Amino acid sequence: EAAASLPVTAVDDTAQDGAQMVTFTCIAAGHLNGTTTLEVDDDGLDAPPIGVFINEIDTDQPGPDTAEFIELYVGEAAARALDGFVVVLFNGSQAANGAYAVIDLAGHSTDARGFFVLGGATVPNVSLVLPDSSIQNGADAVAVYRAPADAFRTGANPTPPSLDALVDVVVYGNGSGEDFDL
């Protein structure tokens, strides 16, 4: 045949690959063997971010509120995959300050400016829509961990805050008292 098509399966992982050379060798009876090389460029999304920082938060306000959000930034103006990172919301009103929400960032990426916004559907530039009133307005915390989501529990026996695998955290209050142990 003068031409042939064959599938090539690429792996998109967290390793920073850069340009990779792929060599094709064609062998056919009665013909000379042919070899060619193709350069494949990394799409840039699999390079791990420098860090994932909590840039800004707006918690649920008293009364009807649909504008709550958490804005993350990766430290540079570049699209970066957020695989391996998780946002955990901790409840300072609980005795153990346990997790009340765990948001897995696997499969999500920052925009070309390096930002990722989790929030209500009406929030401008929202990347991941959260249900209204998801981010409590008490003495609580928002944390980013480089860990699997299943490392954190909510509900009856919630995971307490930990420094293990912690990337960034913001502890905040609502003016009615501080939660010093959080």
mmCIF file of C-alpha atoms in Angstrom, residues 25-35:
data_model
loop_
_atom_site.group_PDB
_atom_site.id
_atom_site.type_symbol
_atom_site.label_atom_id
_atom_site.label_comp_id
_atom_site.label_asym_id
_atom_site.label_seq_id
_atom_site.Cartn_x
_atom_site.Cartn_y
_atom_site.Cartn_z
ATOM 1 C CA THR A 25 9.963 1.375 11.191
ATOM 2 C CA CYS A 26 8.063 -0.161 8.290
ATOM 3 C CA ILE A 27 8.870 -3.644 7.059
ATOM 4 C CA ALA A 28 7.272 -5.253 4.004
ATOM 5 C CA ALA A 29 8.301 -8.378 2.092
ATOM 6 C CA GLY A 30 9.997 -7.510 -1.175
ATOM 7 C CA HIS A 31 10.692 -3.894 -0.166
ATOM 8 C CA LEU A 32 13.452 -2.047 1.620
ATOM 9 C CA ASN A 33 12.755 -1.276 5.275
ATOM 10 C CA GLY A 34 11.855 2.341 5.998
ATOM 11 C CA THR A 35 12.397 4.324 9.178
#
